[in-house]
């Protein structure tokens, strides 16, 4: 049973000594969220979010996120053109812990809306580039994962092998992905600090620019293409501008990053398949198989544009967008499935967009989530009222 906002507010007072709560409201994205969460406002007007994991995977996510946030010291945060959540306190509860964070201001939108506005898209590219420009050394100091380019490739090979062993992976995709992992040139890159689980849900927008980024549990040194693959599935007119802004900020140092990003985008379907198999959920397996079959049809219609630049012409961003346009919509939106992100935040639980009402309200934010697919108007950040 989900915890009430009053229970969560009481936990917040235990986690943060001296906290005097004036207002509390449930702040969960639907009934199947990974966390019970509440928006808490103290009498001084300070806005906080308290979150309690509802599963072991959520507990793992929370622990990794706390390590990452502590690694992002004041010095590291000063290098970033956006805000990062601030840890405030925690308290034990029934074998897990309730964690309190400062609430970040900003609006969240789906990938199509984010890339439908030139100013926002350009800001996204620069924001991701800023993460990738952080010095690598602090990752090791914090005990976080550090991978070489070869280790990144081996992880991809392992993922492909596990997907192939299910018996559901089409041979055409296996050949396509193996060609990409066999191409030495594709994997000649300098590892960088990566967010690790970047998606549209990670990004908060204020005044047509990235104001905050959430969900840092995947922070590591690895392949920067991992943070870009979601942009290739975005249908906004300015999607290519986001990638161009990123390349400009990074001075085009990674010539094959788009090809690897495309590979990671396709491999998300393999991850979805493996999730269905490991959870023994045949409906997920069937969904993944249907999307993989749809990708096969698309790949066959682009036989002269493989992932590996050594075996054919390189796909431009426009080519990628055209290919994805012919893919079933479900294949591009599968990350909306709650089950797919068993180790990620319900990111909207860490945002606030309006002043709270002065009393306790048990309303959840699921209704307001419907507005996340709205289009961002020029010179205006479309707002979602927290009290809708």
mmCIF file of C-alpha atoms in Angstrom:
data_model
loop_
_atom_site.group_PDB
_atom_site.id
_atom_site.type_symbol
_atom_site.label_atom_id
_atom_site.label_comp_id
_atom_site.label_asym_id
_atom_site.label_seq_id
_atom_site.Cartn_x
_atom_site.Cartn_y
_atom_site.Cartn_z
ATOM 1 C CA UNK A 1 0.000 0.000 0.000
ATOM 2 C CA UNK A 2 1.319 3.431 -0.939
ATOM 3 C CA UNK A 3 2.290 5.666 1.958
ATOM 4 C CA UNK A 4 0.128 8.751 2.520
ATOM 5 C CA UNK A 5 1.446 12.278 2.230
ATOM 6 C CA UNK A 6 1.049 12.671 5.991
ATOM 7 C CA UNK A 7 3.252 9.639 6.631
ATOM 8 C CA UNK A 8 5.843 10.932 4.198
ATOM 9 C CA UNK A 9 5.749 14.401 5.751
ATOM 10 C CA UNK A 10 6.381 12.839 9.164
ATOM 11 C CA UNK A 11 9.336 10.932 7.746
ATOM 12 C CA UNK A 12 10.680 14.177 6.292
ATOM 13 C CA UNK A 13 10.687 15.790 9.744
ATOM 14 C CA UNK A 14 12.673 12.813 11.021
ATOM 15 C CA UNK A 15 15.144 13.024 8.118
ATOM 16 C CA UNK A 16 15.647 16.793 8.379
ATOM 17 C CA UNK A 17 16.077 18.046 11.975
ATOM 18 C CA UNK A 18 14.102 21.207 12.675
ATOM 19 C CA UNK A 19 11.897 20.869 9.584
ATOM 20 C CA UNK A 20 8.521 22.515 10.268
ATOM 21 C CA UNK A 21 6.104 21.283 7.600
ATOM 22 C CA UNK A 22 3.385 23.670 6.458
ATOM 23 C CA UNK A 23 2.179 21.748 3.407
ATOM 24 C CA UNK A 24 2.444 18.235 1.992
ATOM 25 C CA UNK A 25 1.115 16.650 -1.176
ATOM 26 C CA UNK A 26 1.561 13.244 -2.788
ATOM 27 C CA UNK A 27 3.952 13.583 -5.675
ATOM 28 C CA UNK A 28 4.001 10.187 -7.388
ATOM 29 C CA UNK A 29 3.703 9.363 -11.081
ATOM 30 C CA UNK A 30 0.823 6.923 -10.919
ATOM 31 C CA UNK A 31 0.124 3.824 -8.871
ATOM 32 C CA UNK A 32 3.116 1.809 -10.057
ATOM 33 C CA UNK A 33 5.914 4.250 -9.385
ATOM 34 C CA UNK A 34 9.257 3.053 -8.088
ATOM 35 C CA UNK A 35 8.978 5.443 -5.142
ATOM 36 C CA UNK A 36 6.370 6.740 -2.759
ATOM 37 C CA UNK A 37 7.056 10.460 -2.843
ATOM 38 C CA UNK A 38 5.664 13.698 -1.529
ATOM 39 C CA UNK A 39 6.200 17.390 -2.021
ATOM 40 C CA UNK A 40 6.864 19.050 1.338
ATOM 41 C CA UNK A 41 6.937 22.807 1.978
ATOM 42 C CA UNK A 42 8.191 24.144 5.283
ATOM 43 C CA UNK A 43 6.981 27.352 6.946
ATOM 44 C CA UNK A 44 9.896 29.283 5.451
ATOM 45 C CA UNK A 45 8.749 28.283 1.952
ATOM 46 C CA UNK A 46 11.527 25.760 1.317
ATOM 47 C CA UNK A 47 10.430 23.082 -1.165
ATOM 48 C CA UNK A 48 11.596 19.508 -0.658
ATOM 49 C CA UNK A 49 10.877 16.087 -2.111
ATOM 50 C CA UNK A 50 10.882 12.958 0.039
ATOM 51 C CA UNK A 51 11.105 9.570 -1.630
ATOM 52 C CA UNK A 52 10.821 6.013 -0.278
ATOM 53 C CA UNK A 53 11.712 3.064 -2.560
ATOM 54 C CA UNK A 54 8.924 0.564 -3.203
ATOM 55 C CA UNK A 55 11.145 -2.262 -4.538
ATOM 56 C CA UNK A 56 14.668 -3.622 -4.349
ATOM 57 C CA UNK A 57 15.485 -2.191 -7.762
ATOM 58 C CA UNK A 58 14.352 1.237 -6.559
ATOM 59 C CA UNK A 59 16.521 0.851 -3.447
ATOM 60 C CA UNK A 60 19.511 0.057 -5.670
ATOM 61 C CA UNK A 61 18.702 3.067 -7.841
ATOM 62 C CA UNK A 62 18.463 5.333 -4.832
ATOM 63 C CA UNK A 63 21.785 4.161 -3.380
ATOM 64 C CA UNK A 64 23.593 4.689 -6.682
ATOM 65 C CA UNK A 65 22.039 8.116 -7.059
ATOM 66 C CA UNK A 66 23.204 9.189 -3.596
ATOM 67 C CA UNK A 67 26.780 8.133 -4.385
ATOM 68 C CA UNK A 68 26.652 10.096 -7.641
ATOM 69 C CA UNK A 69 25.228 13.230 -6.040
ATOM 70 C CA UNK A 70 27.950 13.190 -3.400
ATOM 71 C CA UNK A 71 30.564 12.825 -6.153
ATOM 72 C CA UNK A 72 29.154 15.913 -7.868
ATOM 73 C CA UNK A 73 30.856 18.334 -5.520
ATOM 74 C CA UNK A 74 30.456 22.103 -5.597
ATOM 75 C CA UNK A 75 33.467 22.314 -7.887
ATOM 76 C CA UNK A 76 32.024 19.825 -10.360
ATOM 77 C CA UNK A 77 28.566 21.417 -10.251
ATOM 78 C CA UNK A 78 30.091 24.827 -10.979
ATOM 79 C CA UNK A 79 31.192 23.476 -14.366
ATOM 80 C CA UNK A 80 27.612 22.620 -15.328
ATOM 81 C CA UNK A 81 25.162 25.165 -16.823
ATOM 82 C CA UNK A 82 22.201 23.638 -14.956
ATOM 83 C CA UNK A 83 21.198 22.519 -11.468
ATOM 84 C CA UNK A 84 21.626 19.062 -9.961
ATOM 85 C CA UNK A 85 19.482 17.742 -7.070
ATOM 86 C CA UNK A 86 20.824 18.435 -3.582
ATOM 87 C CA UNK A 87 20.689 15.730 -0.925
ATOM 88 C CA UNK A 88 19.206 17.060 2.338
ATOM 89 C CA UNK A 89 18.757 14.101 4.688
ATOM 90 C CA UNK A 90 17.507 10.556 5.217
ATOM 91 C CA UNK A 91 15.832 8.336 7.776
ATOM 92 C CA UNK A 92 15.366 4.534 8.013
ATOM 93 C CA UNK A 93 11.955 3.034 7.294
ATOM 94 C CA UNK A 94 11.022 -0.665 7.141
ATOM 95 C CA UNK A 95 14.304 -2.023 5.848
ATOM 96 C CA UNK A 96 14.950 0.843 3.456
ATOM 97 C CA UNK A 97 15.326 4.608 3.848
ATOM 98 C CA UNK A 98 13.438 7.752 3.054
ATOM 99 C CA UNK A 99 15.623 10.333 1.346
ATOM 100 C CA UNK A 100 14.940 14.055 1.148
ATOM 101 C CA UNK A 101 16.142 16.285 -1.696
ATOM 102 C CA UNK A 102 15.866 19.937 -2.568
ATOM 103 C CA UNK A 103 13.176 20.348 -5.212
ATOM 104 C CA UNK A 104 14.379 21.612 -8.588
ATOM 105 C CA UNK A 105 12.259 24.096 -10.510
ATOM 106 C CA UNK A 106 11.481 23.422 -14.146
ATOM 107 C CA UNK A 107 9.107 21.769 -16.585
ATOM 108 C CA UNK A 108 9.454 18.316 -18.143
ATOM 109 C CA UNK A 109 8.425 17.385 -21.686
ATOM 110 C CA UNK A 110 8.636 14.388 -23.976
ATOM 111 C CA UNK A 111 11.495 14.037 -26.458
ATOM 112 C CA UNK A 112 9.474 15.327 -29.411
ATOM 113 C CA UNK A 113 8.549 18.540 -27.598
ATOM 114 C CA UNK A 114 12.083 19.070 -26.315
ATOM 115 C CA UNK A 115 13.476 18.846 -29.834
ATOM 116 C CA UNK A 116 10.671 20.885 -31.386
ATOM 117 C CA UNK A 117 12.156 24.195 -30.252
ATOM 118 C CA UNK A 118 15.532 25.388 -31.512
ATOM 119 C CA UNK A 119 16.569 27.193 -28.350
ATOM 120 C CA UNK A 120 15.719 24.232 -26.131
ATOM 121 C CA UNK A 121 17.340 21.702 -28.472
ATOM 122 C CA UNK A 122 20.549 23.715 -28.633
ATOM 123 C CA UNK A 123 20.603 24.012 -24.848
ATOM 124 C CA UNK A 124 20.202 20.235 -24.511
ATOM 125 C CA UNK A 125 23.196 19.600 -26.759
ATOM 126 C CA UNK A 126 25.345 22.008 -24.774
ATOM 127 C CA UNK A 127 24.158 20.599 -21.430
ATOM 128 C CA UNK A 128 25.108 17.040 -22.387
ATOM 129 C CA UNK A 129 28.446 18.275 -23.725
ATOM 130 C CA UNK A 130 29.103 19.969 -20.370
ATOM 131 C CA UNK A 131 28.626 16.657 -18.562
ATOM 132 C CA UNK A 132 31.004 14.937 -20.972
ATOM 133 C CA UNK A 133 33.566 17.687 -20.404
ATOM 134 C CA UNK A 134 33.802 17.091 -16.648
ATOM 135 C CA UNK A 135 37.208 15.794 -15.517
ATOM 136 C CA UNK A 136 37.292 12.000 -15.326
ATOM 137 C CA UNK A 137 39.344 11.813 -12.136
ATOM 138 C CA UNK A 138 36.501 12.400 -9.669
ATOM 139 C CA UNK A 139 34.656 9.322 -10.941
ATOM 140 C CA UNK A 140 37.441 7.044 -9.767
ATOM 141 C CA UNK A 141 37.798 8.903 -6.490
ATOM 142 C CA UNK A 142 34.091 8.302 -5.798
ATOM 143 C CA UNK A 143 34.423 4.593 -6.602
ATOM 144 C CA UNK A 144 32.149 4.837 -9.630
ATOM 145 C CA UNK A 145 32.537 2.769 -12.796
ATOM 146 C CA UNK A 146 35.288 3.696 -15.236
ATOM 147 C CA UNK A 147 35.297 1.953 -18.605
ATOM 148 C CA UNK A 148 37.719 2.035 -21.499
ATOM 149 C CA UNK A 149 36.464 2.122 -25.082
ATOM 150 C CA UNK A 150 37.256 -1.588 -25.378
ATOM 151 C CA UNK A 151 35.294 -2.384 -22.230
ATOM 152 C CA UNK A 152 32.326 -0.451 -23.641
ATOM 153 C CA UNK A 153 32.507 -2.549 -26.792
ATOM 154 C CA UNK A 154 32.742 -5.790 -24.783
ATOM 155 C CA UNK A 155 29.617 -4.808 -22.832
ATOM 156 C CA UNK A 156 27.763 -4.301 -26.112
ATOM 157 C CA UNK A 157 28.971 -7.660 -27.419
ATOM 158 C CA UNK A 158 27.798 -9.329 -24.207
ATOM 159 C CA UNK A 159 24.365 -7.709 -24.520
ATOM 160 C CA UNK A 160 24.051 -8.871 -28.134
ATOM 161 C CA UNK A 161 25.101 -12.412 -27.184
ATOM 162 C CA UNK A 162 22.548 -12.570 -24.374
ATOM 163 C CA UNK A 163 19.813 -11.341 -26.695
ATOM 164 C CA UNK A 164 20.819 -13.871 -29.341
ATOM 165 C CA UNK A 165 20.738 -16.688 -26.783
ATOM 166 C CA UNK A 166 17.050 -16.041 -26.133
ATOM 167 C CA UNK A 167 16.278 -17.373 -29.605
ATOM 168 C CA UNK A 168 14.120 -14.349 -30.367
ATOM 169 C CA UNK A 169 16.701 -12.057 -32.009
ATOM 170 C CA UNK A 170 16.288 -11.858 -35.811
ATOM 171 C CA UNK A 171 19.375 -12.978 -37.742
ATOM 172 C CA UNK A 172 19.413 -9.749 -39.768
ATOM 173 C CA UNK A 173 19.799 -7.653 -36.629
ATOM 174 C CA UNK A 174 22.412 -9.998 -35.207
ATOM 175 C CA UNK A 175 24.503 -9.570 -38.377
ATOM 176 C CA UNK A 176 23.990 -5.798 -38.351
ATOM 177 C CA UNK A 177 25.043 -5.420 -34.723
ATOM 178 C CA UNK A 178 27.978 -7.808 -35.076
ATOM 179 C CA UNK A 179 29.260 -5.777 -38.019
ATOM 180 C CA UNK A 180 29.197 -2.699 -35.813
ATOM 181 C CA UNK A 181 31.056 -4.346 -32.919
ATOM 182 C CA UNK A 182 33.624 -5.847 -35.335
ATOM 183 C CA UNK A 183 34.494 -2.435 -36.773
ATOM 184 C CA UNK A 184 37.575 -1.172 -34.942
ATOM 185 C CA UNK A 185 37.136 2.392 -36.221
ATOM 186 C CA UNK A 186 33.723 2.711 -34.609
ATOM 187 C CA UNK A 187 35.219 2.126 -31.168
ATOM 188 C CA UNK A 188 38.124 4.532 -31.364
ATOM 189 C CA UNK A 189 36.932 7.180 -28.923
ATOM 190 C CA UNK A 190 38.044 8.789 -25.681
ATOM 191 C CA UNK A 191 35.823 7.755 -22.762
ATOM 192 C CA UNK A 192 34.145 10.646 -20.958
ATOM 193 C CA UNK A 193 32.050 11.312 -17.878
ATOM 194 C CA UNK A 194 28.513 10.219 -18.781
ATOM 195 C CA UNK A 195 25.156 10.696 -17.110
ATOM 196 C CA UNK A 196 24.450 7.061 -17.954
ATOM 197 C CA UNK A 197 20.645 7.082 -18.049
ATOM 198 C CA UNK A 198 19.887 10.239 -20.005
ATOM 199 C CA UNK A 199 16.417 10.589 -21.496
ATOM 200 C CA UNK A 200 13.779 13.261 -21.980
ATOM 201 C CA UNK A 201 12.577 12.532 -18.427
ATOM 202 C CA UNK A 202 16.000 13.546 -17.097
ATOM 203 C CA UNK A 203 15.682 17.133 -18.309
ATOM 204 C CA UNK A 204 13.978 20.151 -16.733
ATOM 205 C CA UNK A 205 13.333 23.297 -18.769
ATOM 206 C CA UNK A 206 13.018 26.902 -17.607
ATOM 207 C CA UNK A 207 12.886 29.891 -19.989
ATOM 208 C CA UNK A 208 13.651 27.727 -23.056
ATOM 209 C CA UNK A 209 16.866 26.317 -21.602
ATOM 210 C CA UNK A 210 17.948 23.308 -19.564
ATOM 211 C CA UNK A 211 17.633 24.317 -15.911
ATOM 212 C CA UNK A 212 18.154 20.948 -14.234
ATOM 213 C CA UNK A 213 19.075 17.332 -14.898
ATOM 214 C CA UNK A 214 17.834 14.462 -12.732
ATOM 215 C CA UNK A 215 18.508 10.764 -12.207
ATOM 216 C CA UNK A 216 22.287 10.465 -11.798
ATOM 217 C CA UNK A 217 22.518 6.823 -10.713
ATOM 218 C CA UNK A 218 24.306 5.878 -13.956
ATOM 219 C CA UNK A 219 27.113 8.434 -13.505
ATOM 220 C CA UNK A 220 30.342 6.867 -14.784
ATOM 221 C CA UNK A 221 33.186 7.171 -17.243
ATOM 222 C CA UNK A 222 32.134 5.468 -20.441
ATOM 223 C CA UNK A 223 30.897 5.922 -23.990
ATOM 224 C CA UNK A 224 29.400 9.418 -24.489
ATOM 225 C CA UNK A 225 27.142 8.018 -27.226
ATOM 226 C CA UNK A 226 25.045 6.424 -24.479
ATOM 227 C CA UNK A 227 23.730 9.862 -23.495
ATOM 228 C CA UNK A 228 22.730 10.748 -27.063
ATOM 229 C CA UNK A 229 20.842 7.738 -28.361
ATOM 230 C CA UNK A 230 17.429 9.006 -27.183
ATOM 231 C CA UNK A 231 17.829 12.116 -29.368
ATOM 232 C CA UNK A 232 17.887 9.957 -32.502
ATOM 233 C CA UNK A 233 14.335 8.835 -31.766
ATOM 234 C CA UNK A 234 13.070 12.369 -31.164
ATOM 235 C CA UNK A 235 10.802 13.723 -33.901
ATOM 236 C CA UNK A 236 11.107 17.441 -33.218
ATOM 237 C CA UNK A 237 12.255 19.615 -36.124
ATOM 238 C CA UNK A 238 15.272 20.765 -34.100
ATOM 239 C CA UNK A 239 16.542 17.275 -33.152
ATOM 240 C CA UNK A 240 19.532 17.594 -35.440
ATOM 241 C CA UNK A 241 20.350 20.983 -33.897
ATOM 242 C CA UNK A 242 20.761 19.316 -30.497
ATOM 243 C CA UNK A 243 23.362 16.959 -31.957
ATOM 244 C CA UNK A 244 25.050 19.787 -33.857
ATOM 245 C CA UNK A 245 25.242 21.891 -30.688
ATOM 246 C CA UNK A 246 26.730 18.951 -28.860
ATOM 247 C CA UNK A 247 29.342 18.361 -31.580
ATOM 248 C CA UNK A 248 30.261 22.053 -31.649
ATOM 249 C CA UNK A 249 30.697 22.196 -27.883
ATOM 250 C CA UNK A 250 32.807 19.050 -27.963
ATOM 251 C CA UNK A 251 34.701 20.279 -31.045
ATOM 252 C CA UNK A 252 33.714 17.240 -33.105
ATOM 253 C CA UNK A 253 36.279 15.040 -31.388
ATOM 254 C CA UNK A 254 34.323 11.792 -31.891
ATOM 255 C CA UNK A 255 33.616 11.268 -35.591
ATOM 256 C CA UNK A 256 31.590 8.059 -35.177
ATOM 257 C CA UNK A 257 29.497 8.999 -32.168
ATOM 258 C CA UNK A 258 26.261 9.127 -34.190
ATOM 259 C CA UNK A 259 26.753 5.560 -35.426
ATOM 260 C CA UNK A 260 27.319 4.277 -31.899
ATOM 261 C CA UNK A 261 24.354 6.273 -30.621
ATOM 262 C CA UNK A 262 22.212 4.622 -33.281
ATOM 263 C CA UNK A 263 23.519 1.222 -32.187
ATOM 264 C CA UNK A 264 22.648 1.971 -28.550
ATOM 265 C CA UNK A 265 19.183 3.119 -29.630
ATOM 266 C CA UNK A 266 18.571 -0.179 -31.414
ATOM 267 C CA UNK A 267 20.011 -2.180 -28.527
ATOM 268 C CA UNK A 268 17.376 -0.736 -26.217
ATOM 269 C CA UNK A 269 14.993 -3.153 -27.936
ATOM 270 C CA UNK A 270 17.343 -5.998 -27.006
ATOM 271 C CA UNK A 271 17.302 -4.784 -23.396
ATOM 272 C CA UNK A 272 13.507 -4.745 -23.466
ATOM 273 C CA UNK A 273 13.527 -8.318 -24.763
ATOM 274 C CA UNK A 274 15.934 -9.452 -22.050
ATOM 275 C CA UNK A 275 13.818 -7.741 -19.413
ATOM 276 C CA UNK A 276 10.768 -9.665 -20.603
ATOM 277 C CA UNK A 277 12.654 -12.952 -20.585
ATOM 278 C CA UNK A 278 14.219 -12.438 -17.144
ATOM 279 C CA UNK A 279 10.890 -11.367 -15.616
ATOM 280 C CA UNK A 280 9.040 -14.230 -17.339
ATOM 281 C CA UNK A 281 6.569 -11.748 -18.794
ATOM 282 C CA UNK A 282 5.474 -13.073 -22.167
ATOM 283 C CA UNK A 283 3.600 -9.881 -23.015
ATOM 284 C CA UNK A 284 6.872 -7.927 -22.815
ATOM 285 C CA UNK A 285 8.661 -10.589 -24.852
ATOM 286 C CA UNK A 286 5.957 -10.437 -27.527
ATOM 287 C CA UNK A 287 6.129 -6.640 -27.543
ATOM 288 C CA UNK A 288 9.913 -6.720 -27.952
ATOM 289 C CA UNK A 289 9.743 -9.316 -30.714
ATOM 290 C CA UNK A 290 7.225 -7.210 -32.632
ATOM 291 C CA UNK A 291 9.451 -4.147 -32.357
ATOM 292 C CA UNK A 292 12.545 -6.102 -33.391
ATOM 293 C CA UNK A 293 10.669 -7.412 -36.430
ATOM 294 C CA UNK A 294 9.711 -3.838 -37.286
ATOM 295 C CA UNK A 295 13.349 -2.827 -37.051
ATOM 296 C CA UNK A 296 14.318 -5.694 -39.371
ATOM 297 C CA UNK A 297 11.943 -4.360 -42.024
ATOM 298 C CA UNK A 298 13.503 -0.932 -41.683
ATOM 299 C CA UNK A 299 17.055 -2.289 -41.815
ATOM 300 C CA UNK A 300 16.293 -4.235 -45.009
ATOM 301 C CA UNK A 301 15.101 -1.032 -46.668
ATOM 302 C CA UNK A 302 18.406 0.678 -45.743
ATOM 303 C CA UNK A 303 20.885 -2.048 -46.700
ATOM 304 C CA UNK A 304 23.333 0.507 -48.082
ATOM 305 C CA UNK A 305 23.390 2.414 -44.774
ATOM 306 C CA UNK A 306 24.693 0.044 -42.085
ATOM 307 C CA UNK A 307 25.922 1.102 -38.686
ATOM 308 C CA UNK A 308 29.550 0.413 -39.493
ATOM 309 C CA UNK A 309 31.145 3.239 -41.508
ATOM 310 C CA UNK A 310 33.702 0.838 -42.987
ATOM 311 C CA UNK A 311 31.076 -1.302 -44.689
ATOM 312 C CA UNK A 312 29.050 1.417 -46.338
ATOM 313 C CA UNK A 313 28.024 5.087 -46.354
ATOM 314 C CA UNK A 314 27.531 6.744 -42.966
ATOM 315 C CA UNK A 315 23.938 7.519 -42.046
ATOM 316 C CA UNK A 316 23.244 11.196 -41.543
ATOM 317 C CA UNK A 317 20.929 12.350 -38.770
ATOM 318 C CA UNK A 318 18.287 12.882 -41.441
ATOM 319 C CA UNK A 319 18.709 9.295 -42.596
ATOM 320 C CA UNK A 320 18.331 8.086 -39.035
ATOM 321 C CA UNK A 321 15.183 10.157 -38.549
ATOM 322 C CA UNK A 322 13.714 8.781 -41.781
ATOM 323 C CA UNK A 323 14.501 5.246 -40.679
ATOM 324 C CA UNK A 324 12.919 5.773 -37.272
ATOM 325 C CA UNK A 325 9.888 7.364 -38.901
ATOM 326 C CA UNK A 326 9.166 4.024 -40.559
ATOM 327 C CA UNK A 327 9.633 2.097 -37.332
ATOM 328 C CA UNK A 328 6.464 1.310 -35.343
ATOM 329 C CA UNK A 329 5.820 4.119 -32.877
ATOM 330 C CA UNK A 330 5.932 1.648 -30.001
ATOM 331 C CA UNK A 331 9.581 0.953 -30.777
ATOM 332 C CA UNK A 332 10.403 4.610 -30.242
ATOM 333 C CA UNK A 333 8.244 5.054 -27.171
ATOM 334 C CA UNK A 334 8.998 1.838 -25.320
ATOM 335 C CA UNK A 335 10.797 3.765 -22.586
ATOM 336 C CA UNK A 336 7.383 4.955 -21.451
ATOM 337 C CA UNK A 337 6.765 1.430 -20.130
ATOM 338 C CA UNK A 338 7.219 1.527 -16.377
ATOM 339 C CA UNK A 339 8.700 -1.962 -16.429
ATOM 340 C CA UNK A 340 11.470 -0.956 -18.795
ATOM 341 C CA UNK A 341 13.013 1.406 -16.267
ATOM 342 C CA UNK A 342 13.091 -0.870 -13.266
ATOM 343 C CA UNK A 343 16.282 0.903 -12.211
ATOM 344 C CA UNK A 344 15.395 4.503 -12.992
ATOM 345 C CA UNK A 345 13.493 7.381 -11.439
ATOM 346 C CA UNK A 346 9.986 8.510 -12.037
ATOM 347 C CA UNK A 347 11.762 11.761 -12.821
ATOM 348 C CA UNK A 348 8.696 13.978 -12.653
ATOM 349 C CA UNK A 349 8.622 13.365 -8.905
ATOM 350 C CA UNK A 350 11.515 15.799 -8.492
ATOM 351 C CA UNK A 351 10.019 18.811 -10.283
ATOM 352 C CA UNK A 352 7.899 21.755 -9.189
ATOM 353 C CA UNK A 353 6.233 24.274 -11.426
ATOM 354 C CA UNK A 354 3.957 26.485 -9.317
ATOM 355 C CA UNK A 355 3.340 27.755 -5.824
ATOM 356 C CA UNK A 356 1.654 25.187 -3.547
ATOM 357 C CA UNK A 357 -1.711 25.615 -1.980
ATOM 358 C CA UNK A 358 -1.656 26.306 1.755
ATOM 359 C CA UNK A 359 -3.239 23.006 2.847
ATOM 360 C CA UNK A 360 -2.574 19.287 2.619
ATOM 361 C CA UNK A 361 -3.737 17.761 -0.663
ATOM 362 C CA UNK A 362 -3.637 14.048 -1.466
ATOM 363 C CA UNK A 363 -3.867 14.536 -5.214
ATOM 364 C CA UNK A 364 -1.188 12.710 -7.248
ATOM 365 C CA UNK A 365 0.594 14.204 -10.183
ATOM 366 C CA UNK A 366 -0.612 11.603 -12.678
ATOM 367 C CA UNK A 367 -3.158 14.005 -14.139
ATOM 368 C CA UNK A 368 -0.568 16.729 -14.670
ATOM 369 C CA UNK A 369 1.741 14.246 -16.404
ATOM 370 C CA UNK A 370 -0.586 14.360 -19.383
ATOM 371 C CA UNK A 371 0.717 17.816 -20.223
ATOM 372 C CA UNK A 372 4.298 16.587 -20.582
ATOM 373 C CA UNK A 373 3.714 15.996 -24.271
ATOM 374 C CA UNK A 374 2.967 19.674 -24.870
ATOM 375 C CA UNK A 375 4.913 21.763 -27.367
ATOM 376 C CA UNK A 376 7.256 24.411 -26.015
ATOM 377 C CA UNK A 377 6.396 27.774 -27.473
ATOM 378 C CA UNK A 378 9.168 30.197 -28.501
ATOM 379 C CA UNK A 379 10.381 32.375 -25.622
ATOM 380 C CA UNK A 380 8.048 30.611 -23.242
ATOM 381 C CA UNK A 381 8.481 27.519 -21.087
ATOM 382 C CA UNK A 382 5.127 25.783 -21.074
ATOM 383 C CA UNK A 383 4.273 25.203 -17.439
ATOM 384 C CA UNK A 384 2.586 22.344 -15.688
ATOM 385 C CA UNK A 385 0.801 23.382 -12.539
ATOM 386 C CA UNK A 386 1.737 21.204 -9.626
ATOM 387 C CA UNK A 387 -1.766 21.616 -8.305
ATOM 388 C CA UNK A 388 -3.622 20.618 -11.453
#
